[in-house]
Amino acid sequence: MSQSRGMITGEPVLELKSLHKSFGETEIIRGVDLTVKRGQRHALIGPNGAGKSTLFNLISGHYVPTSGEIVLNGSSIAGLPPHLINRRGLSRSFQITNVFPRLSVAENMRISVMGRHGHRFTLFRSVSALRSVNDEVDDYLAKLRLERRRDDMAGDLAYSEQRVLEMGMALATEPSVLILDEPTAGMSREETTYVVELIRQVTEGRTLLVVEHDMSVVFTLCDQVSVLVYGEVIATGDPAAVRANKKVQEAYLGEEVH
């Protein structure tokens, strides 16, 4: 079970208020209320078809809500495009790895770091002149344990390393909230253990929202868990409370919680 890290405050950083999303006559998200507090690692779990990916797409601006509010750092972001939401302080990794395979590991990281500093990436710019950017890239690669792969093409990395690089690129934007969509999907148990420990280290003190199917990951990494079933949050609480919740057991977890 996860332990309190002593850095969670009562201040909401991300709030969903009576959020709805329909596609035609089909309602997928049905009045979701959710609060993520600053410094919290918050997991969103639920069975296939529960609406988790739709909810993430709403938060990150890939879908526009049918109704309801999404509030980040006290300001509404509902309906804003993804790049503006990113500038407001939310960064996301995807289920499918989203790196630049024909650029080196260091170049991938440099794009994210330069973007945060307002520099446009170009092959014609002398990036060596941007000492602070290069130093920051090196620092991130060390934290991600990718320094030995810095000059390798991102497409040549192992799958788990690509996921770590993508998470690092998201972190390099210094977001108020980092959202991870199934960060350990497709990994072996050994890779999962390694990546979860790395996530724990590099996100210390940060606010994290995670969709993850692996319950061992959820219950060891996260402070708070919300359960989404048929587009509605049926329970929110610490891992122990959610594990013991009869409604959750009946709707989703079943024997997995024992």
CSV table of C-alpha atoms in Angstrom, one decimal:
chain,number,residue,atom,x,y,z
A,1,MET,CA,0.0,0.0,0.0
A,2,SER,CA,1.2,3.5,-0.7
A,3,GLN,CA,2.4,5.6,2.1
A,4,SER,CA,1.7,9.3,2.6
A,5,ARG,CA,4.5,11.4,1.3
A,6,GLY,CA,3.7,14.4,3.5
A,7,MET,CA,3.5,16.8,0.6
A,8,ILE,CA,-0.2,16.7,-0.3
A,9,THR,CA,-2.1,19.9,0.5
A,10,GLY,CA,-5.9,20.5,0.7
A,11,GLU,CA,-5.6,22.8,-2.4
A,12,PRO,CA,-7.4,21.4,-5.5
A,13,VAL,CA,-5.3,21.6,-8.6
A,14,LEU,CA,-7.6,19.8,-11.0
A,15,GLU,CA,-11.4,19.7,-10.7
A,16,LEU,CA,-14.0,18.0,-12.8
A,17,LYS,CA,-17.5,19.4,-12.1
A,18,SER,CA,-20.6,17.6,-13.4
A,19,LEU,CA,-18.7,16.6,-16.6
A,20,HIS,CA,-20.7,15.1,-19.4
A,21,LYS,CA,-19.7,13.8,-22.9
A,22,SER,CA,-22.0,12.4,-25.5
A,23,PHE,CA,-21.3,11.2,-29.0
A,24,GLY,CA,-24.5,11.6,-30.8
A,25,GLU,CA,-27.2,10.0,-28.6
A,26,THR,CA,-24.7,7.9,-26.7
A,27,GLU,CA,-23.6,9.3,-23.4
A,28,ILE,CA,-20.1,8.1,-22.4
A,29,ILE,CA,-19.3,10.4,-19.4
A,30,ARG,CA,-22.3,10.9,-17.2
A,31,GLY,CA,-21.8,13.7,-14.6
A,32,VAL,CA,-18.3,13.0,-13.3
A,33,ASP,CA,-17.1,15.0,-10.3
A,34,LEU,CA,-13.5,14.5,-9.4
A,35,THR,CA,-10.9,16.5,-7.4
A,36,VAL,CA,-7.2,16.0,-7.6
A,37,LYS,CA,-5.2,17.8,-4.8
A,38,ARG,CA,-1.8,19.4,-5.3
A,39,GLY,CA,1.0,16.8,-4.6
A,40,GLN,CA,-1.4,13.9,-4.9
A,41,ARG,CA,-0.9,10.7,-6.9
A,42,HIS,CA,-4.4,9.9,-8.0
A,43,ALA,CA,-5.4,6.8,-10.0
A,44,LEU,CA,-8.4,6.4,-12.2
A,45,ILE,CA,-9.4,2.7,-12.6
A,46,GLY,CA,-12.4,0.9,-14.1
A,47,PRO,CA,-13.4,-1.9,-16.5
A,48,ASN,CA,-12.9,-1.7,-20.2
A,49,GLY,CA,-15.5,0.6,-21.7
A,50,ALA,CA,-15.9,2.6,-18.5
A,51,GLY,CA,-14.9,5.9,-20.2
A,52,LYS,CA,-11.4,6.3,-18.8
A,53,SER,CA,-9.8,7.3,-22.2
A,54,THR,CA,-12.7,9.6,-23.0
A,55,LEU,CA,-12.2,11.3,-19.7
A,56,PHE,CA,-8.5,11.8,-20.3
A,57,ASN,CA,-9.2,13.1,-23.7
A,58,LEU,CA,-11.6,15.7,-22.2
A,59,ILE,CA,-9.1,16.8,-19.6
A,60,SER,CA,-6.3,17.2,-22.1
A,61,GLY,CA,-8.4,19.0,-24.7
A,62,HIS,CA,-8.7,16.3,-27.4
A,63,TYR,CA,-12.5,16.3,-26.8
A,64,VAL,CA,-14.8,19.1,-25.9
A,65,PRO,CA,-17.2,18.5,-23.1
A,66,THR,CA,-20.9,18.3,-23.8
A,67,SER,CA,-21.5,20.1,-20.5
A,68,GLY,CA,-19.8,20.6,-17.2
A,69,GLU,CA,-16.5,22.2,-16.1
A,70,ILE,CA,-12.8,21.3,-16.1
A,71,VAL,CA,-10.8,23.6,-13.8
A,72,LEU,CA,-7.0,23.7,-13.7
A,73,ASN,CA,-5.3,25.9,-11.1
A,74,GLY,CA,-8.5,27.7,-10.5
A,75,SER,CA,-9.3,28.5,-14.2
A,76,SER,CA,-11.6,26.8,-16.6
A,77,ILE,CA,-9.8,24.8,-19.4
A,78,ALA,CA,-12.9,23.1,-20.8
A,79,GLY,CA,-12.9,23.2,-24.6
A,80,LEU,CA,-9.4,24.7,-24.9
A,81,PRO,CA,-7.1,23.0,-27.5
A,82,PRO,CA,-4.4,20.7,-26.2
A,83,HIS,CA,-1.5,23.2,-26.7
A,84,LEU,CA,-3.1,25.9,-24.7
A,85,ILE,CA,-4.0,23.4,-21.9
A,86,ASN,CA,-0.3,22.4,-21.9
A,87,ARG,CA,0.7,26.0,-21.5
A,88,ARG,CA,-1.7,26.3,-18.5
A,89,GLY,CA,0.2,23.5,-16.8
A,90,LEU,CA,-1.1,20.1,-17.8
A,91,SER,CA,1.1,17.5,-19.6
A,92,ARG,CA,0.1,14.1,-20.8
A,93,SER,CA,1.7,10.8,-21.9
A,94,PHE,CA,-0.3,8.5,-24.1
A,95,GLN,CA,-1.2,4.8,-24.3
A,96,ILE,CA,0.8,4.6,-27.5
A,97,THR,CA,4.4,5.8,-27.3
A,98,ASN,CA,4.6,9.3,-28.7
A,99,VAL,CA,8.3,10.1,-29.1
A,100,PHE,CA,10.3,11.2,-32.2
A,101,PRO,CA,11.9,7.9,-33.3
A,102,ARG,CA,14.4,9.4,-35.8
A,103,LEU,CA,15.8,11.9,-33.3
A,104,SER,CA,18.2,11.0,-30.5
A,105,VAL,CA,17.1,10.6,-26.9
A,106,ALA,CA,18.8,13.9,-26.1
A,107,GLU,CA,17.1,15.7,-29.0
A,108,ASN,CA,13.7,14.5,-27.9
A,109,MET,CA,14.3,15.8,-24.4
A,110,ARG,CA,15.8,19.1,-25.8
A,111,ILE,CA,12.6,19.8,-27.8
A,112,SER,CA,10.5,19.7,-24.6
A,113,VAL,CA,13.0,21.7,-22.6
A,114,MET,CA,13.3,24.3,-25.3
A,115,GLY,CA,9.6,24.5,-25.7
A,116,ARG,CA,9.1,25.4,-22.0
A,117,HIS,CA,11.7,28.1,-22.4
A,118,GLY,CA,10.0,29.5,-25.4
A,119,HIS,CA,12.7,28.5,-27.9
A,120,ARG,CA,11.6,27.0,-31.2
A,121,PHE,CA,13.4,23.9,-32.2
A,122,THR,CA,15.4,24.1,-35.4
A,123,LEU,CA,18.3,22.1,-36.8
A,124,PHE,CA,19.8,25.5,-37.8
A,125,ARG,CA,20.0,26.8,-34.3
A,126,SER,CA,23.3,26.3,-32.5
A,127,VAL,CA,21.9,24.5,-29.5
A,128,SER,CA,25.3,24.3,-27.9
A,129,ALA,CA,24.9,28.0,-27.2
A,130,LEU,CA,21.9,27.3,-25.0
A,131,ARG,CA,24.0,26.0,-22.2
A,132,SER,CA,21.2,26.1,-19.6
A,133,VAL,CA,19.0,24.0,-21.9
A,134,ASN,CA,21.7,21.4,-22.5
A,135,ASP,CA,22.4,21.2,-18.7
A,136,GLU,CA,18.7,20.7,-18.0
A,137,VAL,CA,18.5,17.9,-20.7
A,138,ASP,CA,21.5,16.2,-19.1
A,139,ASP,CA,19.9,16.5,-15.6
A,140,TYR,CA,16.6,14.9,-16.9
A,141,LEU,CA,18.4,12.1,-18.7
A,142,ALA,CA,20.3,11.3,-15.4
A,143,LYS,CA,17.0,11.2,-13.4
A,144,LEU,CA,15.5,9.0,-16.1
A,145,ARG,CA,18.5,6.7,-16.1
A,146,LEU,CA,18.9,7.3,-19.8
A,147,GLU,CA,22.2,9.1,-19.9
A,148,ARG,CA,24.0,6.2,-21.5
A,149,ARG,CA,21.4,6.2,-24.3
A,150,ARG,CA,21.5,10.0,-24.9
A,151,ASP,CA,22.9,9.7,-28.5
A,152,ASP,CA,20.9,6.7,-29.6
A,153,MET,CA,17.9,7.1,-31.8
A,154,ALA,CA,14.7,7.1,-29.7
A,155,GLY,CA,13.2,4.5,-32.1
A,156,ASP,CA,16.0,2.1,-31.1
A,157,LEU,CA,15.2,2.1,-27.4
A,158,ALA,CA,13.5,-0.8,-25.7
A,159,TYR,CA,9.7,-0.3,-25.3
A,160,SER,CA,10.0,0.4,-21.6
A,161,GLU,CA,12.7,3.0,-22.2
A,162,GLN,CA,10.6,4.7,-24.8
A,163,ARG,CA,7.8,5.0,-22.3
A,164,VAL,CA,10.2,6.5,-19.7
A,165,LEU,CA,11.5,9.0,-22.3
A,166,GLU,CA,8.0,10.0,-23.2
A,167,MET,CA,7.2,10.6,-19.5
A,168,GLY,CA,10.4,12.6,-19.2
A,169,MET,CA,9.4,14.8,-22.1
A,170,ALA,CA,6.1,15.4,-20.4
A,171,LEU,CA,7.9,16.2,-17.1
A,172,ALA,CA,10.3,18.6,-18.9
A,173,THR,CA,7.4,21.0,-19.5
A,174,GLU,CA,7.2,21.4,-15.6
A,175,PRO,CA,3.4,20.8,-15.5
A,176,SER,CA,1.2,21.5,-12.5
A,177,VAL,CA,-0.5,18.1,-13.3
A,178,LEU,CA,1.1,15.2,-15.2
A,179,ILE,CA,-1.4,12.6,-16.5
A,180,LEU,CA,-0.2,9.2,-17.5
A,181,ASP,CA,-2.3,6.9,-19.6
A,182,GLU,CA,-1.4,3.2,-18.8
A,183,PRO,CA,2.3,3.9,-18.3
A,184,THR,CA,3.1,0.2,-17.8
A,185,ALA,CA,0.9,-1.3,-20.5
A,186,GLY,CA,2.6,-4.1,-22.4
A,187,MET,CA,5.5,-4.4,-20.0
A,188,SER,CA,6.9,-7.5,-18.3
A,189,ARG,CA,6.7,-7.7,-14.5
A,190,GLU,CA,10.4,-6.8,-14.2
A,191,GLU,CA,9.9,-3.8,-16.5
A,192,THR,CA,6.8,-2.7,-14.6
A,193,THR,CA,8.6,-2.8,-11.3
A,194,TYR,CA,11.5,-0.8,-12.7
A,195,VAL,CA,9.2,1.8,-14.3
A,196,VAL,CA,7.0,2.2,-11.3
A,197,GLU,CA,9.9,2.9,-9.0
A,198,LEU,CA,11.2,5.4,-11.5
A,199,ILE,CA,7.8,7.1,-11.7
A,200,ARG,CA,7.8,7.3,-7.9
A,201,GLN,CA,11.2,9.0,-7.9
A,202,VAL,CA,10.8,11.5,-10.7
A,203,THR,CA,7.3,12.6,-9.7
A,204,GLU,CA,8.1,13.1,-6.0
A,205,GLY,CA,6.2,16.2,-4.9
A,206,ARG,CA,4.3,16.5,-8.2
A,207,THR,CA,0.6,16.0,-8.9
A,208,LEU,CA,-0.1,12.9,-10.9
A,209,LEU,CA,-3.3,11.5,-12.5
A,210,VAL,CA,-2.9,7.9,-13.7
A,211,VAL,CA,-5.0,5.5,-15.7
A,212,GLU,CA,-3.7,2.0,-15.1
A,213,HIS,CA,-5.1,-1.5,-15.3
A,214,ASP,CA,-2.5,-3.2,-13.2
A,215,MET,CA,-3.9,-3.1,-9.7
A,216,SER,CA,-0.6,-3.8,-8.0
A,217,VAL,CA,0.7,-0.6,-9.7
A,218,VAL,CA,-2.3,1.4,-8.6
A,219,PHE,CA,-2.3,0.2,-5.0
A,220,THR,CA,1.4,0.7,-4.4
A,221,LEU,CA,2.0,3.9,-6.3
A,222,CYS,CA,-1.1,6.1,-5.6
A,223,ASP,CA,-2.4,7.9,-2.6
A,224,GLN,CA,-6.0,8.2,-3.9
A,225,VAL,CA,-8.1,6.0,-6.2
A,226,SER,CA,-11.3,6.8,-8.1
A,227,VAL,CA,-13.3,4.1,-9.8
A,228,LEU,CA,-15.1,4.9,-13.0
A,229,VAL,CA,-17.9,2.5,-14.2
A,230,TYR,CA,-20.2,3.3,-17.1
A,231,GLY,CA,-19.1,6.9,-17.2
A,232,GLU,CA,-19.7,7.6,-13.5
A,233,VAL,CA,-17.4,7.7,-10.5
A,234,ILE,CA,-18.8,5.2,-8.0
A,235,ALA,CA,-16.1,5.5,-5.4
A,236,THR,CA,-13.1,7.7,-4.4
A,237,GLY,CA,-10.7,7.1,-1.5
A,238,ASP,CA,-7.4,5.9,-0.4
A,239,PRO,CA,-6.3,2.4,-1.7
A,240,ALA,CA,-7.4,0.6,1.4
A,241,ALA,CA,-10.9,2.1,1.4
A,242,VAL,CA,-11.4,1.4,-2.3
A,243,ARG,CA,-10.1,-2.1,-1.9
A,244,ALA,CA,-12.7,-2.8,0.8
A,245,ASN,CA,-15.6,-1.0,-1.0
A,246,LYS,CA,-18.4,-3.5,-1.7
A,247,LYS,CA,-19.7,-1.5,-4.7
A,248,VAL,CA,-16.3,-1.5,-6.2
A,249,GLN,CA,-15.8,-5.2,-5.7
A,250,GLU,CA,-19.1,-6.0,-7.3
A,251,ALA,CA,-18.7,-3.6,-10.2
A,252,TYR,CA,-15.0,-4.1,-11.0
A,253,LEU,CA,-12.4,-5.5,-8.8
A,254,GLY,CA,-14.0,-8.8,-7.6
A,255,GLU,CA,-11.5,-11.3,-6.5
A,256,GLU,CA,-8.5,-9.1,-7.4
A,257,VAL,CA,-8.8,-7.2,-4.1
A,258,HIS,CA,-8.3,-10.2,-1.9
